[in-house]
């Protein structure tokens, strides 16, 4: 790692981080006492989190930073928390990485990304929010090779609104960097008039601290949006995938990127994950993209927020992106049952075959027969009632998930069957339907602790449970090392 001569002692940093750490520790008992807190979804040691920030695989470890309020379980006082993992399954909580430098006028450190400079050294880029000034883009640099502590160089701010000349941009935030050829680019989300926009910049120095504005790369097609948040732009096969967070969802646009003209042209528009927000993409050891995003389950005092399960991101044969749960999640499996070729009419209770309760993975294939609909019920009451229902209507090919808009699935290659893979973690459901072409996150809002039954069901006739695999999952390991 290069010698970071610009790093000076920062007594304010040490003092602020010590104070924040005390606040987090004092909230641990409350957070840990909630038996409905997700157990294998990444979450804070205690208190509030929202977006994942700047995930990077570096020297054998994933570093996943996140929007963190160390002082409470509601949004505020934005810092970057720091989770570290070898496999994105089990975790260590490390010290807070980025903090608002009050002496330099910062109130919040908002979302952003990590990017390696030409020498391979990771740098953090984020949006700095001040009390009495416009947003600015800032950078932070690691003080050590483990990425345990960071410093802010004197080059900050590295981008200001003044770069745009006459272009009036609001909600300007969430820098994301990528390299193409020998050039390094940054996209930042924002709003112009009543349109969400993604803006393009190009680095003009190897230290990535001087940038020129290239213009509006992409205008969101919907009129009346305040902004397009958290843009991510990556090459996927021979196309480019642009993600933005809008309408409470992660939206995807697949298309062509013309960096000479600074224009992204979308060919396909879709919803990548309905229910999750503020995506980030991390490249694994081989460079393959993994999606991370924020989800907000119901919560108790002492904590709020988690990440959705990490998903592999691919391009499907129809040119739309596909999400698949990360294979490493199978490390959570403890005990499994399998069923095959079974007629299904009414409800089939799975709870006594594999008592799982509230931590499980389920993969099934349902074929229609005479049934009008079929699906799964989670967190069913001991008397067989209640439960959150995920229902598929065979005739209209529509999937109904609690809290999500009804979604029409693409036709399945064989006779209208439904393939569904889902993970239940207390009140959180990650759902991948039709081979990952549809991906959703849902919250179960009214389950009682004793509601732990699981059913598959068919209604309006008989369906066929072609196959079912159910795995009881253990909690992920979270070690507090901060
Ligand atoms: C998205 C977002 C980002 C912003 C951050 C602030 O959830 O609004 O645009 O940087 O959260 O916490």
Coordinates of C-alpha atoms and ligand atoms in Angstrom, one line a residue:
X1 CA 0.0 0.0 0.0
X2 CA 1.3 3.4 -0.9
X3 CA 2.5 5.8 1.9
X4 CA -0.4 8.1 2.6
X5 CA 1.5 11.3 3.3
X6 CA -1.7 13.4 3.2
X7 CA -3.0 11.7 6.4
X8 CA -2.7 14.0 9.4
X9 CA -3.8 13.2 12.9
X10 CA -7.5 13.8 13.3
X11 CA -8.4 14.1 17.0
X12 CA -12.0 15.0 16.1
X13 CA -12.4 11.7 14.3
X14 CA -11.1 9.7 17.3
X15 CA -13.4 11.6 19.6
X16 CA -16.5 11.3 17.4
X17 CA -16.0 7.6 16.7
X18 CA -15.4 6.8 20.4
X19 CA -18.7 8.6 21.2
X20 CA -20.6 6.8 18.5
X21 CA -19.2 3.4 19.6
X22 CA -20.4 4.0 23.1
X23 CA -23.9 4.7 21.7
X24 CA -23.9 1.5 19.7
X25 CA -22.8 -0.6 22.6
X26 CA -25.5 0.8 24.9
X27 CA -28.2 -0.2 22.4
X28 CA -26.9 -3.8 22.1
X29 CA -29.1 -5.3 24.9
X30 CA -32.3 -4.0 23.4
X31 CA -31.4 -5.1 19.8
X32 CA -30.3 -8.5 21.0
X33 CA -33.4 -9.1 23.0
X34 CA -35.8 -9.0 20.0
X35 CA -36.5 -12.6 19.0
X36 CA -38.0 -11.4 15.7
X37 CA -34.8 -9.7 14.5
X38 CA -33.6 -11.4 11.3
X39 CA -31.0 -13.9 12.0
X40 CA -29.2 -14.6 8.7
X41 CA -29.7 -11.3 6.9
X42 CA -26.9 -8.8 7.4
X43 CA -27.8 -6.3 10.1
X44 CA -26.1 -3.7 12.4
X45 CA -24.8 -4.6 15.9
X46 CA -27.6 -2.3 17.0
X47 CA -29.5 0.8 15.9
X48 CA -30.6 2.0 12.4
X49 CA -29.2 1.1 9.0
X50 CA -30.3 1.8 5.5
X51 CA -28.4 1.5 2.2
X52 CA -25.4 -0.8 1.7
X53 CA -22.4 1.4 0.7
X54 CA -19.2 0.7 -1.2
X55 CA -19.0 -3.1 -1.0
X56 CA -15.6 -4.4 -2.1
X57 CA -13.9 -7.8 -2.2
X58 CA -10.3 -7.0 -1.1
X59 CA -7.5 -9.3 0.0
X60 CA -9.8 -12.3 0.6
X61 CA -12.6 -10.4 2.5
X62 CA -15.8 -8.7 1.5
X63 CA -16.1 -5.3 3.1
X64 CA -19.7 -4.1 3.2
X65 CA -20.3 -0.6 4.5
X66 CA -23.7 0.8 5.2
X67 CA -25.7 3.9 6.1
X68 CA -25.6 3.8 9.9
X69 CA -27.1 5.9 12.7
X70 CA -25.0 4.8 15.7
X71 CA -27.2 7.0 18.0
X72 CA -30.7 5.6 17.5
X73 CA -33.1 3.3 15.7
X74 CA -34.4 5.9 13.3
X75 CA -32.8 7.6 10.3
X76 CA -30.3 10.3 11.3
X77 CA -26.6 11.1 12.0
X78 CA -25.4 9.2 8.9
X79 CA -22.1 7.3 9.3
X80 CA -20.7 4.4 7.3
X81 CA -20.9 1.2 9.4
X82 CA -18.6 -1.7 8.4
X83 CA -19.4 -5.4 8.1
X84 CA -16.6 -7.8 7.0
X85 CA -17.1 -11.3 5.7
X86 CA -15.3 -14.1 3.9
X87 CA -18.4 -15.3 2.1
X88 CA -21.2 -12.8 2.6
X89 CA -22.9 -15.4 5.0
X90 CA -21.1 -15.0 8.3
X91 CA -19.9 -11.6 9.5
X92 CA -17.8 -9.5 11.8
X93 CA -18.8 -6.0 12.8
X94 CA -15.8 -3.6 12.5
X95 CA -15.4 -0.1 13.7
X96 CA -17.3 2.7 12.0
X97 CA -15.5 3.5 8.8
X98 CA -16.7 7.0 7.8
X99 CA -18.1 9.7 10.1
X100 CA -19.3 13.2 9.5
X101 CA -16.4 15.6 10.1
X102 CA -18.3 18.3 12.1
X103 CA -15.3 20.6 12.1
X104 CA -15.4 20.6 8.3
X105 CA -19.1 21.3 8.2
X106 CA -20.3 17.8 7.6
X107 CA -23.7 16.7 9.1
X108 CA -24.1 13.3 7.3
X109 CA -22.0 11.0 5.2
X110 CA -24.4 9.7 2.7
X111 CA -24.2 6.7 0.3
X112 CA -21.4 6.0 -2.1
X113 CA -19.0 3.4 -3.4
X114 CA -15.5 2.0 -3.2
X115 CA -13.2 2.0 -6.1
X116 CA -9.6 0.9 -6.7
X117 CA -7.2 3.5 -8.1
X118 CA -4.7 2.5 -10.9
X119 CA -2.5 0.9 -8.2
X120 CA -5.3 -1.2 -6.9
X121 CA -5.8 0.8 -3.7
X122 CA -9.4 1.0 -2.6
X123 CA -10.8 4.5 -2.2
X124 CA -14.2 5.5 -0.8
X125 CA -16.4 8.0 -2.6
X126 CA -19.5 9.4 -0.8
X127 CA -21.9 12.3 -0.7
X128 CA -21.1 14.8 2.0
X129 CA -24.1 16.6 3.5
X130 CA -23.5 19.9 5.3
X131 CA -25.9 21.9 7.4
X132 CA -25.8 25.1 5.4
X133 CA -24.5 24.0 2.1
X134 CA -25.3 22.0 -1.0
X135 CA -24.3 18.3 -1.3
X136 CA -20.7 17.6 -2.3
X137 CA -18.9 14.5 -3.3
X138 CA -16.0 13.6 -1.0
X139 CA -13.4 10.8 -0.8
X140 CA -11.9 8.9 2.1
X141 CA -8.8 6.7 2.0
X142 CA -7.8 3.7 4.0
X143 CA -5.1 4.2 6.7
X144 CA -4.2 0.5 6.7
X145 CA -4.2 -2.5 4.5
X146 CA -7.0 -4.2 6.3
X147 CA -9.4 -1.3 5.6
X148 CA -10.0 -0.9 9.3
X149 CA -9.7 2.8 9.5
X150 CA -10.1 5.7 7.0
X151 CA -8.9 9.3 6.7
X152 CA -10.2 12.2 4.6
X153 CA -7.7 13.9 2.3
X154 CA -7.4 17.6 2.0
X155 CA -8.5 17.4 -1.6
X156 CA -12.2 17.3 -0.4
X157 CA -14.6 18.3 -1.8
X158 CA -13.7 16.6 -5.0
X159 CA -16.9 17.5 -6.9
X160 CA -19.3 20.4 -6.2
X161 CA -22.5 21.5 -7.9
X162 CA -20.5 24.3 -9.6
X163 CA -19.2 21.7 -12.0
X164 CA -22.6 21.7 -13.8
X165 CA -22.4 25.3 -15.0
X166 CA -25.9 26.4 -15.8
X167 CA -27.5 22.9 -15.2
X168 CA -29.6 23.1 -12.0
X169 CA -29.4 19.7 -10.3
X170 CA -31.0 18.8 -7.0
X171 CA -30.9 15.7 -4.7
X172 CA -27.3 15.2 -6.0
X173 CA -25.9 12.1 -4.4
X174 CA -24.7 8.5 -4.3
X175 CA -21.5 8.4 -6.5
X176 CA -20.7 5.1 -8.2
X177 CA -17.5 4.5 -10.2
X178 CA -16.5 2.3 -13.1
X179 CA -13.6 1.9 -15.4
X180 CA -13.8 1.5 -19.2
X181 CA -10.7 1.3 -21.3
X182 CA -8.1 3.6 -19.6
X183 CA -10.7 6.0 -18.3
X184 CA -12.5 6.2 -14.9
X185 CA -16.0 7.4 -14.7
X186 CA -18.4 8.3 -12.0
X187 CA -22.2 8.4 -12.1
X188 CA -24.2 10.3 -9.5
X189 CA -28.0 10.3 -9.0
X190 CA -30.1 13.4 -8.9
X191 CA -33.1 15.4 -10.1
X192 CA -33.4 18.0 -12.8
X193 CA -36.8 19.7 -12.9
X194 CA -39.3 17.0 -12.4
X195 CA -37.2 14.2 -13.8
X196 CA -34.8 11.8 -12.1
X197 CA -31.4 11.8 -13.8
X198 CA -28.1 10.0 -13.7
X199 CA -25.1 12.3 -14.3
X200 CA -21.8 11.3 -15.8
X201 CA -18.3 12.5 -14.8
X202 CA -14.8 11.5 -15.9
X203 CA -11.6 11.6 -13.8
X204 CA -8.8 13.7 -15.1
X205 CA -6.1 12.7 -12.6
X206 CA -4.8 9.3 -11.5
X207 CA -5.6 10.1 -7.9
X208 CA -9.3 10.3 -8.8
X209 CA -9.7 13.7 -7.1
X210 CA -10.2 15.9 -10.1
X211 CA -13.3 15.4 -12.3
X212 CA -15.0 16.9 -15.3
X213 CA -18.7 16.9 -15.9
X214 CA -19.8 15.0 -19.0
X215 CA -23.5 15.7 -18.9
X216 CA -26.8 13.9 -18.2
X217 CA -26.2 10.2 -19.0
X218 CA -29.7 9.1 -18.5
X219 CA -33.1 10.6 -17.8
X220 CA -35.6 8.4 -16.0
X221 CA -38.6 7.9 -18.3
X222 CA -41.2 8.7 -15.6
X223 CA -42.3 12.4 -15.3
X224 CA -42.7 13.7 -11.7
X225 CA -39.8 12.0 -10.0
X226 CA -37.9 14.1 -7.5
X227 CA -34.7 12.0 -8.2
X228 CA -33.1 8.8 -9.2
X229 CA -31.2 7.5 -6.2
X230 CA -28.3 5.1 -5.9
X231 CA -27.3 4.5 -9.6
X232 CA -25.2 1.5 -10.4
X233 CA -23.8 0.9 -13.9
X234 CA -22.1 -2.3 -14.9
X235 CA -21.3 -4.2 -18.0
X236 CA -23.2 -7.5 -18.3
X237 CA -22.3 -9.6 -21.3
X238 CA -22.4 -7.3 -24.3
X239 CA -24.8 -4.8 -22.7
X240 CA -24.8 -2.5 -19.8
X241 CA -27.1 -2.7 -16.8
X242 CA -28.1 0.6 -15.1
X243 CA -29.9 0.3 -11.7
X244 CA -31.7 3.1 -10.0
X245 CA -33.8 3.2 -6.9
X246 CA -37.1 4.9 -7.4
X247 CA -40.8 4.1 -6.5
X248 CA -39.5 2.1 -3.5
X249 CA -38.0 -0.5 -5.8
X250 CA -34.8 -1.3 -7.6
X251 CA -35.4 -0.6 -11.2
X252 CA -33.3 -2.0 -14.0
X253 CA -32.5 -0.6 -17.5
X254 CA -30.5 -2.8 -19.9
X255 CA -29.0 -1.0 -22.8
X256 CA -26.1 0.5 -24.6
X257 CA -23.6 2.9 -23.2
X258 CA -21.9 5.4 -25.5
X259 CA -19.1 7.0 -23.5
X260 CA -18.0 9.2 -26.4
X261 CA -21.3 10.9 -26.3
X262 CA -21.9 10.3 -22.6
X263 CA -25.3 8.7 -23.3
X264 CA -27.0 5.5 -21.9
X265 CA -29.8 4.2 -24.1
X266 CA -32.2 1.8 -22.4
X267 CA -33.6 -1.1 -24.4
X268 CA -35.4 -3.0 -21.6
X269 CA -36.9 -1.6 -18.4
X270 CA -37.8 -3.8 -15.5
X271 CA -38.1 -4.2 -11.7
X272 CA -35.0 -5.9 -10.4
X273 CA -36.1 -6.4 -6.8
X274 CA -39.5 -5.2 -5.7
X275 CA -39.4 -4.2 -2.1
X276 CA -35.7 -3.7 -1.7
X277 CA -33.9 -0.4 -2.3
X278 CA -30.6 1.4 -2.7
X279 CA -28.7 -1.3 -4.5
X280 CA -24.9 -1.8 -4.7
X281 CA -23.0 -4.2 -6.8
X282 CA -19.9 -6.0 -5.6
X283 CA -17.5 -8.0 -7.8
X284 CA -16.5 -11.4 -6.3
X285 CA -12.9 -12.8 -6.5
X286 CA -13.5 -13.6 -10.2
X287 CA -15.2 -10.3 -11.0
X288 CA -18.7 -11.7 -11.2
X289 CA -21.4 -9.2 -9.9
X290 CA -23.3 -9.7 -6.7
X291 CA -26.3 -7.5 -5.8
X292 CA -26.8 -6.1 -2.3
X293 CA -29.7 -3.9 -1.2
X294 CA -31.5 -2.5 1.8
X295 CA -34.7 -3.9 3.2
X296 CA -36.9 -2.5 6.0
X297 CA -38.6 -5.2 8.1
X298 CA -40.9 -4.5 11.0
X299 CA -38.6 -3.7 14.0
X300 CA -38.5 -3.3 17.7
X301 CA -36.6 -0.7 19.8
X302 CA -32.9 -0.9 19.5
X303 CA -32.5 -1.8 15.8
X304 CA -33.9 -1.1 12.3
X305 CA -33.2 -2.3 8.8
X306 CA -31.2 -5.1 7.2
X307 CA -29.8 -6.1 3.8
X308 CA -31.6 -8.4 1.4
X309 CA -29.8 -11.7 0.8
X310 CA -26.8 -11.4 -1.6
X311 CA -27.9 -12.4 -5.1
X312 CA -25.9 -13.3 -8.2
X313 CA -26.7 -11.0 -11.1
X314 CA -26.9 -12.3 -14.6
X315 CA -28.5 -11.5 -17.9
X316 CA -31.3 -13.8 -18.9
X317 CA -31.9 -15.1 -22.4
X318 CA -34.6 -12.5 -23.0
X319 CA -32.1 -9.7 -22.2
X320 CA -33.5 -9.0 -18.8
X321 CA -31.5 -9.3 -15.6
X322 CA -31.9 -12.3 -13.3
X323 CA -31.2 -12.6 -9.6
X324 CA -30.2 -15.9 -8.0
X325 CA -29.5 -16.4 -4.3
X326 CA -25.8 -16.7 -3.6
X327 CA -24.7 -20.4 -3.6
X328 CA -22.7 -19.9 -0.4
X329 CA -26.1 -19.4 1.4
X330 CA -26.3 -23.2 1.4
X331 CA -23.7 -23.1 4.3
X332 CA -26.7 -22.1 6.5
X333 CA -28.5 -25.3 5.9
X334 CA -28.9 -27.6 8.9
X335 CA -31.4 -30.2 8.0
X336 CA -33.4 -30.9 4.9
X337 CA -36.5 -32.7 3.6
X338 CA -37.5 -33.5 0.0
X339 CA -40.8 -34.4 -1.5
X340 CA -41.5 -35.4 -5.0
X341 CA -44.5 -36.0 -7.3
X342 CA -47.4 -35.5 -4.9
X343 CA -51.0 -34.5 -5.5
X344 CA -52.0 -31.4 -3.6
X345 CA -55.4 -30.2 -2.8
X346 CA -56.1 -27.9 0.1
X347 CA -53.3 -27.3 2.5
X348 CA -50.3 -29.6 3.2
X349 CA -48.7 -28.9 6.5
X350 CA -44.9 -29.2 6.4
X351 CA -44.1 -28.2 9.9
X352 CA -44.0 -31.7 11.4
X353 CA -41.8 -33.0 8.7
X354 CA -39.1 -30.4 9.5
X355 CA -39.7 -28.1 12.4
X356 CA -38.1 -25.0 11.1
X357 CA -40.4 -22.3 12.5
X358 CA -38.9 -19.1 11.1
X359 CA -35.6 -19.8 9.5
X360 CA -35.8 -21.8 6.3
X361 CA -35.2 -22.1 2.6
X362 CA -37.8 -23.5 0.3
X363 CA -37.6 -24.5 -3.3
X364 CA -40.6 -25.9 -5.1
X365 CA -42.2 -26.6 -8.4
X366 CA -46.0 -26.6 -8.6
X367 CA -47.9 -27.8 -11.7
X368 CA -51.5 -26.6 -12.2
X369 CA -53.7 -29.7 -12.8
X370 CA -57.3 -28.5 -12.2
X371 CA -56.3 -26.0 -9.4
X372 CA -56.9 -22.3 -9.9
X373 CA -54.1 -21.3 -7.6
X374 CA -51.4 -22.7 -5.4
X375 CA -48.7 -21.4 -3.2
X376 CA -47.1 -21.3 0.2
X377 CA -48.2 -20.0 3.7
X378 CA -45.5 -18.9 6.2
X379 CA -45.7 -18.2 9.9
X380 CA -49.0 -20.1 10.1
X381 CA -50.7 -20.2 13.6
X382 CA -50.6 -23.5 15.6
X383 CA -54.3 -24.0 14.7
X384 CA -53.6 -23.8 11.0
X385 CA -55.0 -20.3 10.5
X386 CA -53.4 -17.0 9.8
X387 CA -50.0 -17.0 8.0
X388 CA -48.6 -14.9 5.2
X389 CA -49.7 -16.2 1.9
X390 CA -47.7 -16.3 -1.4
X391 CA -50.2 -17.3 -4.0
X392 CA -49.8 -18.0 -7.7
X393 CA -52.9 -17.8 -10.0
X394 CA -52.2 -20.3 -12.8
X395 CA -54.7 -18.8 -15.2
X396 CA -53.4 -15.3 -15.1
X397 CA -49.8 -16.3 -14.2
X398 CA -50.0 -13.7 -11.5
X399 CA -48.0 -13.9 -8.3
X400 CA -49.5 -12.3 -5.2
X401 CA -47.0 -11.6 -2.4
X402 CA -47.9 -9.6 0.8
X403 CA -47.2 -5.9 0.4
X404 CA -46.1 -6.2 -3.3
X405 CA -48.0 -5.4 -6.4
X406 CA -49.4 -8.5 -8.2
X407 CA -46.9 -9.6 -10.7
X408 CA -47.4 -11.5 -13.9
X409 CA -44.6 -14.1 -14.4
X410 CA -43.2 -14.8 -17.8
X411 CA -44.6 -18.0 -19.4
X412 CA -42.8 -21.1 -18.1
X413 CA -41.2 -23.3 -20.7
X414 CA -43.3 -26.3 -19.5
X415 CA -47.1 -26.3 -19.0
X416 CA -47.7 -23.3 -16.8
X417 CA -45.8 -24.6 -13.8
X418 CA -44.5 -22.3 -11.0
X419 CA -40.9 -22.5 -9.7
X420 CA -40.3 -20.6 -6.5
X421 CA -37.4 -20.3 -4.3
X422 CA -37.8 -18.4 -1.0
X423 CA -36.0 -17.7 2.2
X424 CA -37.8 -16.9 5.4
X425 CA -35.9 -15.2 8.2
X426 CA -38.3 -14.4 11.1
X427 CA -40.4 -11.7 9.4
X428 CA -38.3 -11.3 6.2
X429 CA -39.0 -13.1 2.9
X430 CA -36.6 -13.1 -0.1
X431 CA -38.4 -14.6 -3.0
X432 CA -37.1 -15.6 -6.4
X433 CA -39.7 -16.8 -8.9
X434 CA -39.6 -18.2 -12.5
X435 CA -35.8 -18.8 -12.4
X436 CA -35.0 -15.4 -10.8
X437 CA -36.7 -13.3 -13.5
X438 CA -38.9 -12.0 -10.7
X439 CA -37.4 -11.2 -7.4
X440 CA -39.2 -9.6 -4.4
X441 CA -38.7 -8.9 -0.7
X442 CA -41.6 -8.9 1.6
X443 CA -42.2 -8.4 5.3
X444 CA -44.6 -10.5 7.5
X445 CA -46.2 -7.8 9.7
X446 CA -48.5 -9.6 12.1
X447 CA -47.0 -12.9 13.1
X448 CA -47.0 -13.9 16.7
X449 CA -44.0 -15.7 18.1
X450 CA -45.9 -19.0 18.2
X451 CA -46.9 -18.7 14.6
X452 CA -44.3 -21.0 13.0
X453 CA -46.2 -23.3 10.7
X454 CA -45.4 -23.8 7.0
X455 CA -48.0 -24.9 4.4
X456 CA -48.1 -25.5 0.7
X457 CA -51.6 -25.3 -0.7
X458 CA -53.7 -25.6 -3.8
X459 CA -57.2 -24.2 -4.3
X460 CA -60.0 -24.6 -6.7
X461 CA -59.0 -28.1 -7.7
X462 CA -55.9 -30.3 -7.5
X463 CA -52.3 -29.2 -8.3
X464 CA -49.2 -31.3 -8.4
X465 CA -46.3 -30.7 -6.2
X466 CA -43.7 -31.8 -8.7
X467 CA -40.8 -31.2 -6.2
X468 CA -40.1 -29.5 -3.0
X469 CA -36.9 -29.0 -1.0
X470 CA -37.0 -27.5 2.5
X471 CA -34.0 -26.6 4.5
X472 CA -33.8 -25.4 8.1
X473 CA -31.3 -22.6 8.3
X474 CA -29.1 -21.6 11.2
X475 CA -28.5 -18.0 12.2
X476 CA -25.5 -16.3 10.5
X477 CA -22.6 -15.7 12.8
X478 CA -22.1 -12.0 13.8
X479 CA -19.0 -11.2 15.8
X480 CA -18.7 -7.8 17.3
X481 CA -15.1 -6.7 16.6
X482 CA -15.5 -2.9 17.0
Ligands
LIG1 C1 -31.4 6.0 -0.3 C2 -30.8 7.3 0.2 C3 -29.6 7.8 -0.6 C4 -28.9 8.6 0.4 C5 -29.0 7.9 1.7 C6 -29.1 8.7 2.9 O1 -32.0 5.3 0.6 O2 -31.8 8.3 0.3 O3 -30.0 8.5 -1.7 O4 -27.5 8.8 0.1 O5 -30.3 7.1 1.5 O6 -29.1 7.9 4.1

